[in-house]
Coordinates of C-alpha atoms and ligand atoms in Angstrom, one line a residue:
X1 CA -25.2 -5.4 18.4
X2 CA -22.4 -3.3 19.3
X3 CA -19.0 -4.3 18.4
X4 CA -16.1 -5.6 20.8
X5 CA -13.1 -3.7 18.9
X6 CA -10.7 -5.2 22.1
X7 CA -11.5 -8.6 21.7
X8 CA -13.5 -11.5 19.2
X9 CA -11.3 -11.0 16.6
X10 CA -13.4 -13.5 14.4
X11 CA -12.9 -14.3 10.5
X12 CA -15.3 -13.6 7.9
X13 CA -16.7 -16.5 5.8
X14 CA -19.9 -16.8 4.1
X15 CA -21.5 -13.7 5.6
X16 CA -20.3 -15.8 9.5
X17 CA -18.2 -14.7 11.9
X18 CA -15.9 -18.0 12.2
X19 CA -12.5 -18.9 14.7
X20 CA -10.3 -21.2 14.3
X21 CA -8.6 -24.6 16.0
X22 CA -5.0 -21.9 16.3
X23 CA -4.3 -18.8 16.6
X24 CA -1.6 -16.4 15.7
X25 CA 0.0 -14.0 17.9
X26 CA -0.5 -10.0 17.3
X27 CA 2.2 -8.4 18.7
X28 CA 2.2 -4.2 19.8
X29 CA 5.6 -3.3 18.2
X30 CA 5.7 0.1 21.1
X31 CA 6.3 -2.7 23.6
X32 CA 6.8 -5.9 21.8
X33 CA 4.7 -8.0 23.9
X34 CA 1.5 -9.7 22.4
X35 CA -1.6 -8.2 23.0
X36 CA -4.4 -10.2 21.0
X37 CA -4.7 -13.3 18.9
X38 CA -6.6 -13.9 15.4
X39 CA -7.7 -17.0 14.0
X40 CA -5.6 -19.2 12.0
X41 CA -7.1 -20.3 8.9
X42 CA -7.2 -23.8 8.0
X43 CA -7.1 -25.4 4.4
X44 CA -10.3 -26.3 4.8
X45 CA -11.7 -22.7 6.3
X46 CA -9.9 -21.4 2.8
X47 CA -11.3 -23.8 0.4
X48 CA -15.5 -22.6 2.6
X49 CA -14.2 -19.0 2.1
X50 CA -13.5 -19.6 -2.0
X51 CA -16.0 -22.0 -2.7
X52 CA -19.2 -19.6 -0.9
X53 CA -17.3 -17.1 -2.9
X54 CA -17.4 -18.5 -5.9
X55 CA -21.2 -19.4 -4.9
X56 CA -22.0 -15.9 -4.5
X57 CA -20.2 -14.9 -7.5
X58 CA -23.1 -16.3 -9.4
X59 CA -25.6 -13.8 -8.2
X60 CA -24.0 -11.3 -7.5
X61 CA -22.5 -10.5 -10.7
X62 CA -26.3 -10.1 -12.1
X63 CA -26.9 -7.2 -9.2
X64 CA -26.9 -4.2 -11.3
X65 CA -24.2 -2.5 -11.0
X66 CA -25.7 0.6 -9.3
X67 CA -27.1 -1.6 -6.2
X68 CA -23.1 -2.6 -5.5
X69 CA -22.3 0.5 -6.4
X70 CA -25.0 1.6 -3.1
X71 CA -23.3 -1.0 -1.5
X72 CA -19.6 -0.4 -1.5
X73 CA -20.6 3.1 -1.2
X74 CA -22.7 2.4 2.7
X75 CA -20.0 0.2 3.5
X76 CA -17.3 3.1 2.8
X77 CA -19.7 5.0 5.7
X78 CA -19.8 2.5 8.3
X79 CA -16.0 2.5 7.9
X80 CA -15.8 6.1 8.5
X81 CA -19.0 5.7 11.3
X82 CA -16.4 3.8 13.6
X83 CA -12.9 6.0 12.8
X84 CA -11.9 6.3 16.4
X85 CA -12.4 3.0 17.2
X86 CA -10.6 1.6 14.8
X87 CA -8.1 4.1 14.5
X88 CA -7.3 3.1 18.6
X89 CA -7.3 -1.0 17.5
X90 CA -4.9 0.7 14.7
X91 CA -2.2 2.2 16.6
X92 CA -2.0 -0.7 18.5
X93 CA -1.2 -3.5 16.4
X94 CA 0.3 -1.1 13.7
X95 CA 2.4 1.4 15.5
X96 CA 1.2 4.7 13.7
X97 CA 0.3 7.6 16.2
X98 CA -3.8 7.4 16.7
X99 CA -4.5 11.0 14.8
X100 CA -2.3 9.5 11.8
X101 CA -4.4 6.2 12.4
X102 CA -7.9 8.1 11.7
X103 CA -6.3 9.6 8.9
X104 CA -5.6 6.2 7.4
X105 CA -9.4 4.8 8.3
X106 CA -11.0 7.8 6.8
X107 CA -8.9 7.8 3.5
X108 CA -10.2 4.1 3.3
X109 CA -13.6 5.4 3.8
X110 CA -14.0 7.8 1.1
X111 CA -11.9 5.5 -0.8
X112 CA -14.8 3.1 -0.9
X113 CA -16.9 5.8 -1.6
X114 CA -15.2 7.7 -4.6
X115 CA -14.6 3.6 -6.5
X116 CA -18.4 3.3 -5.6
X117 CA -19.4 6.5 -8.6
X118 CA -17.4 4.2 -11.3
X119 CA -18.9 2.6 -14.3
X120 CA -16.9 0.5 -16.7
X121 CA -17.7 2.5 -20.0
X122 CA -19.1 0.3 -22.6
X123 CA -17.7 0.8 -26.4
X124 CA -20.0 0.6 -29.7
X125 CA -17.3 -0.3 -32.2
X126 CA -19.9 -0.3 -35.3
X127 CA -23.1 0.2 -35.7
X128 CA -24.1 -0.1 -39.3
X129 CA -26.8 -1.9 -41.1
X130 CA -24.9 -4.8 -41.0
X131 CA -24.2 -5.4 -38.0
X132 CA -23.6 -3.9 -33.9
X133 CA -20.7 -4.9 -32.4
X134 CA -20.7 -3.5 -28.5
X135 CA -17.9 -4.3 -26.2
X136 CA -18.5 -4.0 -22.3
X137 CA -16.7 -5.3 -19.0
X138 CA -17.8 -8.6 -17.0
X139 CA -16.3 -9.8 -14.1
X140 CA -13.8 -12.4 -13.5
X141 CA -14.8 -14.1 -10.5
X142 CA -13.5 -15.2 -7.4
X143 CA -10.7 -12.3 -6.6
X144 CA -7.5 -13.0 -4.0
X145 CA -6.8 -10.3 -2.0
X146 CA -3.6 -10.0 0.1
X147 CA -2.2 -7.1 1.6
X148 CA 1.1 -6.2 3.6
X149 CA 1.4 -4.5 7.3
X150 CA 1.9 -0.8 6.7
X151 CA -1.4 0.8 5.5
X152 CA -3.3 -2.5 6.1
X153 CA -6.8 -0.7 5.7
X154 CA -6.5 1.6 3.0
X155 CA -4.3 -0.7 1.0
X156 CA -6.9 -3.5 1.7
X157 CA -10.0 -1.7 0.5
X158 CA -8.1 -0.2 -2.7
X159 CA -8.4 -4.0 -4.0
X160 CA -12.0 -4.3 -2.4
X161 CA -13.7 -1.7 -3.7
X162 CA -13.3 -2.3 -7.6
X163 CA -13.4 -5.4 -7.1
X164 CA -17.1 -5.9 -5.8
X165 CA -17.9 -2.7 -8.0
X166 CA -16.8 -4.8 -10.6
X167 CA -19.0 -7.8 -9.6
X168 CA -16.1 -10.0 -8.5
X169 CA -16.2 -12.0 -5.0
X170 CA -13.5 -11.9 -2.9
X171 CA -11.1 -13.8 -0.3
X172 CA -9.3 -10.9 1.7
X173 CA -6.2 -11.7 3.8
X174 CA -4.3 -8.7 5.9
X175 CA -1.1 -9.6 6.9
X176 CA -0.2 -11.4 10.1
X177 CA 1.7 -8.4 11.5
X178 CA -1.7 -6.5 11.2
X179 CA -4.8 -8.5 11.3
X180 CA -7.4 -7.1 13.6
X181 CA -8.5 -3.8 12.2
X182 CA -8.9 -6.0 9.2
X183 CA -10.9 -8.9 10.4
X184 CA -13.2 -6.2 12.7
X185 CA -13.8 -4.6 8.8
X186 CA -14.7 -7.6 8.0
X187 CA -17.5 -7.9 10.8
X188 CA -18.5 -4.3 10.2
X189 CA -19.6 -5.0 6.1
X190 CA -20.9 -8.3 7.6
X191 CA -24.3 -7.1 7.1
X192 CA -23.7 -5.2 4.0
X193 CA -22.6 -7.3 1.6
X194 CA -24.5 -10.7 0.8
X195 CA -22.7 -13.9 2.2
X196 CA -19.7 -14.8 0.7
X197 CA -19.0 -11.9 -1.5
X198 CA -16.3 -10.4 1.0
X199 CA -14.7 -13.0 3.3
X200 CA -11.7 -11.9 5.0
X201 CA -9.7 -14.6 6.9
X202 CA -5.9 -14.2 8.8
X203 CA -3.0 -16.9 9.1
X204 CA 0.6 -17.5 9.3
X205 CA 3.1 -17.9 6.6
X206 CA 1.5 -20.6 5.2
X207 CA -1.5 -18.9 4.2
X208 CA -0.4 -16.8 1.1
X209 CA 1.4 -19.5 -0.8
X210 CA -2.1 -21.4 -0.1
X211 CA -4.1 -18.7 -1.5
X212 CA -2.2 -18.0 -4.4
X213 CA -2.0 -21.9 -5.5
X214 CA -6.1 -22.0 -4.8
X215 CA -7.3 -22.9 -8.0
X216 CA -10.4 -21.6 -7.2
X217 CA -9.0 -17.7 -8.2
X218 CA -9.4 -16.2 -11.2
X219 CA -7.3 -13.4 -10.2
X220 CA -4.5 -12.4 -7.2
X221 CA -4.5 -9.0 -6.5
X222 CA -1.0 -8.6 -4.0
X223 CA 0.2 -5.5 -2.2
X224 CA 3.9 -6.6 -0.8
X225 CA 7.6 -6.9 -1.4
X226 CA 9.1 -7.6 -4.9
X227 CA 10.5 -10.7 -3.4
X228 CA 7.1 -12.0 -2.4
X229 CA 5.6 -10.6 -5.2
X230 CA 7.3 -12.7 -7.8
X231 CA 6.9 -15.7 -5.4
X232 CA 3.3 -15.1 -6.2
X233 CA 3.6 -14.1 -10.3
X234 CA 5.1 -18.3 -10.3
X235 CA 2.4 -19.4 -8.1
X236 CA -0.2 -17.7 -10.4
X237 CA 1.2 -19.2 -13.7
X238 CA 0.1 -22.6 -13.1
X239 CA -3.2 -21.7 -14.0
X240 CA -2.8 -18.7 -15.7
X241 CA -4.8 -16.3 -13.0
X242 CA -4.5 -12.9 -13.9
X243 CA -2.1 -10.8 -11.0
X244 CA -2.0 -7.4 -10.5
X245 CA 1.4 -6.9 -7.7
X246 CA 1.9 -3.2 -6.4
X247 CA 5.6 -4.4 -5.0
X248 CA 8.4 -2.3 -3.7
X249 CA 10.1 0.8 -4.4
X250 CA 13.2 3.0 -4.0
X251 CA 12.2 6.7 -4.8
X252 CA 14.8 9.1 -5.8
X253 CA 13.6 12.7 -5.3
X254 CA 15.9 15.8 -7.0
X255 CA 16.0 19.1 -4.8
X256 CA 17.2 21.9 -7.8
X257 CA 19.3 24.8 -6.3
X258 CA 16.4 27.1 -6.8
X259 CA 14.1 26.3 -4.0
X260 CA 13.2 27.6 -0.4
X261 CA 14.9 25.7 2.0
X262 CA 13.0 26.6 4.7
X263 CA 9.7 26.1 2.9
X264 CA 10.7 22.9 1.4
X265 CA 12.5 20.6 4.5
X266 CA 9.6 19.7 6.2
X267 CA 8.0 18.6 3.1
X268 CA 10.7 16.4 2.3
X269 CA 11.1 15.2 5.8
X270 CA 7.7 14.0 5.8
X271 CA 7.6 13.1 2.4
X272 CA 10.5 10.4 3.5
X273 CA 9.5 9.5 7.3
X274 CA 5.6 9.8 8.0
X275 CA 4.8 6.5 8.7
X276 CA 8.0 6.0 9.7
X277 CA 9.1 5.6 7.0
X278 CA 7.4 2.4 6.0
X279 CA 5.6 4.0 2.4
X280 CA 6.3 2.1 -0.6
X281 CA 5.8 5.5 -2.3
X282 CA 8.0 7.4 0.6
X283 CA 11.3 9.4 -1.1
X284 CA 14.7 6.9 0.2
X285 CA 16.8 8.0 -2.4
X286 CA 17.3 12.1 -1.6
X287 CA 19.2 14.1 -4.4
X288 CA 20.5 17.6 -3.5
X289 CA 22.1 20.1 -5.2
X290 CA 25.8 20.9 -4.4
X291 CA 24.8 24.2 -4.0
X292 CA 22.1 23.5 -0.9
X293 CA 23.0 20.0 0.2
X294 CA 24.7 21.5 3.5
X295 CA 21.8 24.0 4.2
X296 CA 19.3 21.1 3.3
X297 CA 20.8 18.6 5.5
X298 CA 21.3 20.6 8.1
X299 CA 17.4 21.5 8.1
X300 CA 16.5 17.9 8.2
X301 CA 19.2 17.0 11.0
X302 CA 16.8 19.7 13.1
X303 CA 13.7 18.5 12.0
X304 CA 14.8 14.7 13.2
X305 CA 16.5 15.8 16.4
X306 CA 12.9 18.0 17.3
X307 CA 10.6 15.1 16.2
X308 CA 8.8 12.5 19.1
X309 CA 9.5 8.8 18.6
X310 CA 7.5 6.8 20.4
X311 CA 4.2 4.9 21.5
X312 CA 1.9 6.2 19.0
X313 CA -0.3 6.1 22.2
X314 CA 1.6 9.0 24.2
X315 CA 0.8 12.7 23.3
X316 CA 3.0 14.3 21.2
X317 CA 4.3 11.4 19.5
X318 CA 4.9 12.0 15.7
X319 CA 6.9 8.7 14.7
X320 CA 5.5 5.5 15.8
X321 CA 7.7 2.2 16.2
X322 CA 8.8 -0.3 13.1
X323 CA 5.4 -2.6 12.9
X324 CA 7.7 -5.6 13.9
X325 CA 10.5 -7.5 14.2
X326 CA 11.3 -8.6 11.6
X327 CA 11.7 -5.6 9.6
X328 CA 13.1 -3.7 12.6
X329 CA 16.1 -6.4 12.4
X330 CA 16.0 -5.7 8.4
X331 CA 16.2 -1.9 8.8
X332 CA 19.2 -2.6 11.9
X333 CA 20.9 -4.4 9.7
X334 CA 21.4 -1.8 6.9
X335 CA 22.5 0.8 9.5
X336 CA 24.9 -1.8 11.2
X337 CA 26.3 -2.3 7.4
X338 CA 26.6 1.7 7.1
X339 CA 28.1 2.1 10.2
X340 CA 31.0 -0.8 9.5
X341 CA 31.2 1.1 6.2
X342 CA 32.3 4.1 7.6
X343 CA 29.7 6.5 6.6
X344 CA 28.6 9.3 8.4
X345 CA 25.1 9.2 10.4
X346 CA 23.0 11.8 11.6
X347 CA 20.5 10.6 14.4
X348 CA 17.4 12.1 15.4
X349 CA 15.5 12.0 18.8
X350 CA 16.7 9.2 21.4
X351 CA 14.0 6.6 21.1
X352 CA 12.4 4.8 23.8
X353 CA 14.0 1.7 25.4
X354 CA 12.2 -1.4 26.2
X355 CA 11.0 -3.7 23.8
X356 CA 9.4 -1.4 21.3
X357 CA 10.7 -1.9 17.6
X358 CA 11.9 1.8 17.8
X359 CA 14.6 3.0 15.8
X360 CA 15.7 7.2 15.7
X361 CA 15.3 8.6 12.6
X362 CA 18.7 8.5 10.6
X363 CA 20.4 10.7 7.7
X364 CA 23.1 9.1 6.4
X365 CA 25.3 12.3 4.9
X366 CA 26.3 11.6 1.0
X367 CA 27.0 8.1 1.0
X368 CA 28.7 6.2 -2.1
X369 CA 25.9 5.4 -4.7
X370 CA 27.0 1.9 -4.3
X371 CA 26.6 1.7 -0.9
X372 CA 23.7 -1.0 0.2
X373 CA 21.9 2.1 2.0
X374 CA 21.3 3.8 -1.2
X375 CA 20.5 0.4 -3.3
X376 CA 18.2 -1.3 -1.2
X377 CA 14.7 -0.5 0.1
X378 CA 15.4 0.2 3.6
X379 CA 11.2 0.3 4.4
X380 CA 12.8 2.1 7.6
X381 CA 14.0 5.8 9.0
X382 CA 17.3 5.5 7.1
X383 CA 17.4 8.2 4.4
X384 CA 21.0 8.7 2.4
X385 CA 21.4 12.2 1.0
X386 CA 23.4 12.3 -2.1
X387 CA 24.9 15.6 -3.7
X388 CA 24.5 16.4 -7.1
X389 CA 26.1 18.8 -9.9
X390 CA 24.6 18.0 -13.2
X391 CA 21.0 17.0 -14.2
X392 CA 21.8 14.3 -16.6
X393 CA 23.9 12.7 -14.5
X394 CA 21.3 12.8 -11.2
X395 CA 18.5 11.6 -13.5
X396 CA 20.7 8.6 -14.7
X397 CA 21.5 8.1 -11.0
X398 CA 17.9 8.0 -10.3
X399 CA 16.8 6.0 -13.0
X400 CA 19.9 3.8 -12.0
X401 CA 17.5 1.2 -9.9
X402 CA 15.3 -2.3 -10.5
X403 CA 12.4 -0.3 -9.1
X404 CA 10.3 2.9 -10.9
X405 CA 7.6 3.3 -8.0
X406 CA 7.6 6.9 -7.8
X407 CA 9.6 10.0 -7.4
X408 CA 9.6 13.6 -6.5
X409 CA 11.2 17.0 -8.2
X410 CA 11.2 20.1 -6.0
X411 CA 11.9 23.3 -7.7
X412 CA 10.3 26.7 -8.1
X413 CA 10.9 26.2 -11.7
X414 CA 8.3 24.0 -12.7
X415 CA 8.3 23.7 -16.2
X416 CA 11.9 22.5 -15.7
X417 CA 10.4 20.1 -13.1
X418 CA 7.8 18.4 -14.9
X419 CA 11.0 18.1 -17.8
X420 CA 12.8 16.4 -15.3
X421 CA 9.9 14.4 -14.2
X422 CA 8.9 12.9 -17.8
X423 CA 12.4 11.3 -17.5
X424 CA 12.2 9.5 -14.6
X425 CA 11.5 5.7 -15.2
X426 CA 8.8 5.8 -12.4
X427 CA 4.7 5.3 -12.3
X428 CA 4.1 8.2 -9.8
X429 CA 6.2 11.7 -10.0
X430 CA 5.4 14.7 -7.7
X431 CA 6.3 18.3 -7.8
X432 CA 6.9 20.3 -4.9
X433 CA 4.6 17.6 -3.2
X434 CA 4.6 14.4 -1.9
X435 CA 3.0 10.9 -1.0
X436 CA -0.6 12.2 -3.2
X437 CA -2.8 9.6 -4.2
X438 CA -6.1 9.4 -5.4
X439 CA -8.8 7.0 -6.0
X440 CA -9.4 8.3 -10.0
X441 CA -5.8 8.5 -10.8
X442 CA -3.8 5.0 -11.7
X443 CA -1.4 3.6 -9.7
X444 CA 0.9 1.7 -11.4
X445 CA 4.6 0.2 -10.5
X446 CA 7.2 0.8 -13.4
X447 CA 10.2 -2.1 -13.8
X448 CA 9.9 -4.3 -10.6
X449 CA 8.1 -2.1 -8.7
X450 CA 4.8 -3.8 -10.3
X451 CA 2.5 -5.5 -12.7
X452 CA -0.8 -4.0 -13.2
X453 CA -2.5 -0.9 -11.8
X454 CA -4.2 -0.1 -9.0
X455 CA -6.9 2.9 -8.9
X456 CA -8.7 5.1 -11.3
X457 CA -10.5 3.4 -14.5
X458 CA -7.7 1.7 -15.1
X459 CA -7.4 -0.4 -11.6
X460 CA -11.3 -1.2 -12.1
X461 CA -10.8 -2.9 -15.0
X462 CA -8.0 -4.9 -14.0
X463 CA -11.2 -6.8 -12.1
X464 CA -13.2 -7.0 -15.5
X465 CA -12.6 -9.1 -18.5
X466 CA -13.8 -7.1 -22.0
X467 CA -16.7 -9.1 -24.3
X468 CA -17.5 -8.0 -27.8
X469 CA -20.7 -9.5 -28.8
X470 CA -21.3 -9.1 -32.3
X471 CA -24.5 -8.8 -33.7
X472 CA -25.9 -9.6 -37.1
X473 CA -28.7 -7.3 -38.3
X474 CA -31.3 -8.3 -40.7
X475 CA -31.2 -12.1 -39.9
Ligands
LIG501 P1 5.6 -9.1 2.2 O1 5.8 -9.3 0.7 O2 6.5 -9.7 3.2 O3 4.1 -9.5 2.6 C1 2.9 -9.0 1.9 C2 1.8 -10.0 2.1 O4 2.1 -11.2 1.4 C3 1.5 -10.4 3.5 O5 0.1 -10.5 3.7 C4 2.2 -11.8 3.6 O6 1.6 -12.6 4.6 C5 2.0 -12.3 2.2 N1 2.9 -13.3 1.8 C6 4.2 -13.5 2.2 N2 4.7 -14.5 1.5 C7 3.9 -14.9 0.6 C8 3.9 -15.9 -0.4 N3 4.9 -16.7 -0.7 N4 2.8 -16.0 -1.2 C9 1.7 -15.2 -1.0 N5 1.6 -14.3 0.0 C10 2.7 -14.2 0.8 O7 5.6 -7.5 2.3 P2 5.4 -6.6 3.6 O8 6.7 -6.7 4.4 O9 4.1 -7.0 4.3 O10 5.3 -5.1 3.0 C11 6.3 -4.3 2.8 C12 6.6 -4.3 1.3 O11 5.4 -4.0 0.6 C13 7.6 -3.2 0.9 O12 8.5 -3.7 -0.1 C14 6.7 -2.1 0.2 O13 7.4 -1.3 -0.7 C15 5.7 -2.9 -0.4 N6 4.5 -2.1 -0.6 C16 4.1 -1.8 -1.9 C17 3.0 -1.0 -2.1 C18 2.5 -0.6 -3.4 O14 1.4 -0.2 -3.6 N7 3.4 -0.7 -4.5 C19 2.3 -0.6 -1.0 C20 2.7 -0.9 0.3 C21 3.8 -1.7 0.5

């Protein structure tokens, strides 16, 4: 049967599409208004969605690991199969421009399928006369998913994929700022996966703390705010489930006086606003060489006054709204704080009036390191540019923060690049590039940026427990 991607947003539990007695609000941050509801879970909808998980778990840890392999793999095409769909129900509740919102669906989609060619390796630690000791991977069990608002899909399926690779069930919950494209994934793999190995329910506040209490988890897997995230490592410790948290970041990236300024701007523009600006791994620290900080700025104050905010609907549009309120008051606030501070703001393109969450893009021009702009995460268009003279003393500046997410170097000299970038306190460092990711690369949060990994071998076996069976020969 065809699917309704406008309306029937329905959970998913036990292999069922399933409503609830509420229903929360899903709000279109280009106008403000609510345009759909999703179910709100109930206590006892959560403890049907881990208890047929943990049900499930039982058999289908025993599939062989090439049929969920197959699995994951199909599923990664049906994603891909409805794109445009999708990608529409995307901009809608999410904000990001619909070509941008494809991109997002079809990243998910081969995401899916790249996790789907993994095999835990198994290790032969001796084999003697004596005695064969072999280690392998076995799963954990019932996995808890959550995920934030600003690449709901992708972010979502990074956890989904290794996890049912891996042999692990799973409870799913988007965010309530973004439910739908989530829950309508979860009605497309309906038929894929048997019941109750993905179910993906939606809630209020309330639902998180609930989840993460469940003792019916072995594990949480959380995508969100350092905050939240160790809200969630205190929640987990009463029964010891394993976490994995991919949390927040401040990015400092280092422009050396060597590069093209005209090649290199739009890079960094985008490197710092796609999305606008709401990228854990986005640069929102920007240090610049004495030398080119006026040229550079300059460059970017173009690029912002000659780039379309708006509904990611409208043609042309290249920056779509703040998902919602809430962080739109957040990201308000900091620029009220640098305004009363006296620092200098560029703005970009006049943004739309009416109730859309929009917000011009805004350069703040070499603020005091101290200020809150440069300190805290702004998840926003705010982007302070700092000038630098000496490489010690930006890399300190850089490596001056609570978070080590990731980072970028831009220079033509790149052996001097990749110098700088071993001392940068971060998971992630690009050169002369930006915002790259990949499913067989690890992803992993430095300081309080996170616990864990995510992605390549080593995010699959963050689902996986090692066993050593030791075996006596000659008995
Ligand atoms: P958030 O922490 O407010 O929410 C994330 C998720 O946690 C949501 O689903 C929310 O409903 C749930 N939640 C809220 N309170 C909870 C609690 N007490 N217990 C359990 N769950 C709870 O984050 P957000 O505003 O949705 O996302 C933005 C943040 O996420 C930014 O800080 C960003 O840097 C970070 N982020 C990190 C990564 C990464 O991979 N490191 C990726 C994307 C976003």
């Amino acid at each position: 049967m065809a699917i309704d991607f406008n309306a029937n947003y329905t959970m998913t539990i036990n292999g069922k599409g399933v409503t609830s007695p509420s229903q929360i609000d899903v709000v279109n941050p280009a106008t403000g208004a609510n345009f759909a509801s999703a179910p709100d879970c109930t206590e006892a909808q959560l403890d049907e969605a881990v208890a047929s998980a943990k049900a499930a778990f039982r058999t289908w840890k025993k599939v062989p690991i090439a049929e969920r392999q197959a699995l994951v793999r199909k599923a990664g095409e049906v994603l891909a199969a409805h794109a445009d769909d999708l990608a529409r129900l995307f901009t809608r509740e999410q904000g990001r421009p619909v070509d941008a919102a494809k991109q997002e669906i079809l990243g998910a989609s081969q995401w899916l399928q790249a996790v789907s060619m993994m095999t835990p390796p198994t290790h032969v630690v001796e084999d003697s006369a004596a005695q064969r000791i072999e280690t392998t991977y076995v799963p954990l069990g019932v996995i808890c998913a959550i995920a934030p608002w600003n690449f709901p899909v992708t972010l979502s399926m990074w956890k989904v994929a290794p996890a049912l690779v891996a042999g692990n069930t799973m409870v799913l919950k988007p965010s309530p700022f973004t439910p739908l494209c989530t829950l309508k994934v979860g009605e497309l793999f309906r038929d894929i996966f048997p019941p109750g190995v993905l179910n993906i329910i939606s809630g209020g506040d309330q639902l998180g703390p609930q989840m993460t209490s469940h003792p019916g988890f072995a594990k949480i897997s959380f995508t969100g705010s350092t905050a939240t995230g160790k809200a969630v490592l205190a929640s987990a410790a009463k029964d010891l489930k394993r976490v994995t948290l991919e949390l927040g970041g401040n990015d400092a990236a280092i422009v050396l006086p060597d590069v093209d300024l005209d090649d290199v701007a739009q890079k960094i523009f985008f490197g710092a606003f796609f999305n606008t600006a709401q990228i854990c791994v986005a640069t929102k620290r920007l240090y610049v060489h004495e030398s080119i900080y006026d040229g550079l700025r300059d460059r970017l104050a173009a690029i912002a006054k000659a780039v379309k905010v708006g509904d990611g609907t409208e043609q042309g549009t290249v920056l779509g709204p703040i998902q919602n309120k809430r962080q739109y008051e957040r990201v308000m606030d900091l620029i009220d704080d640098a305004k009363k501070s006296g620092l200098t703001l560029i703005e970009g393109a006049n943004v739309p009036d009416g109730g859309g969450y929009f917000i011009p893009v805004t350069i703040v021009d070499n603020p005091p390191e101290s200020s809150r702009v440069v300190q805290e995460e702004a998840f926003g268009p705010v982007l302070p540019l700092l000038k630098f003279t000496d490489i010690d003393d930006v890399i300190d500046r850089a490596n001056d923060s609570d978070y080590g997410l990731a980072g970028a170097v831009w220079s033509k000299d790149t052996d001097k690049a990749v110098e700088i970038a071993r001392r940068l306190e971060t998971g992630t460092v690009w050169i002369n590039q930006n915002l790259q990711l990949r499913p067989d690369t690890p992803f992993a949060g430095h300081k309080q940026s996170g616990f864990g990994i995510e992605n390549g071998m080593e995010g699959l076996l963050e689902y996986m427990v090692p066993q050593a069976i030791y075996v006596a020969k000659g008995a």
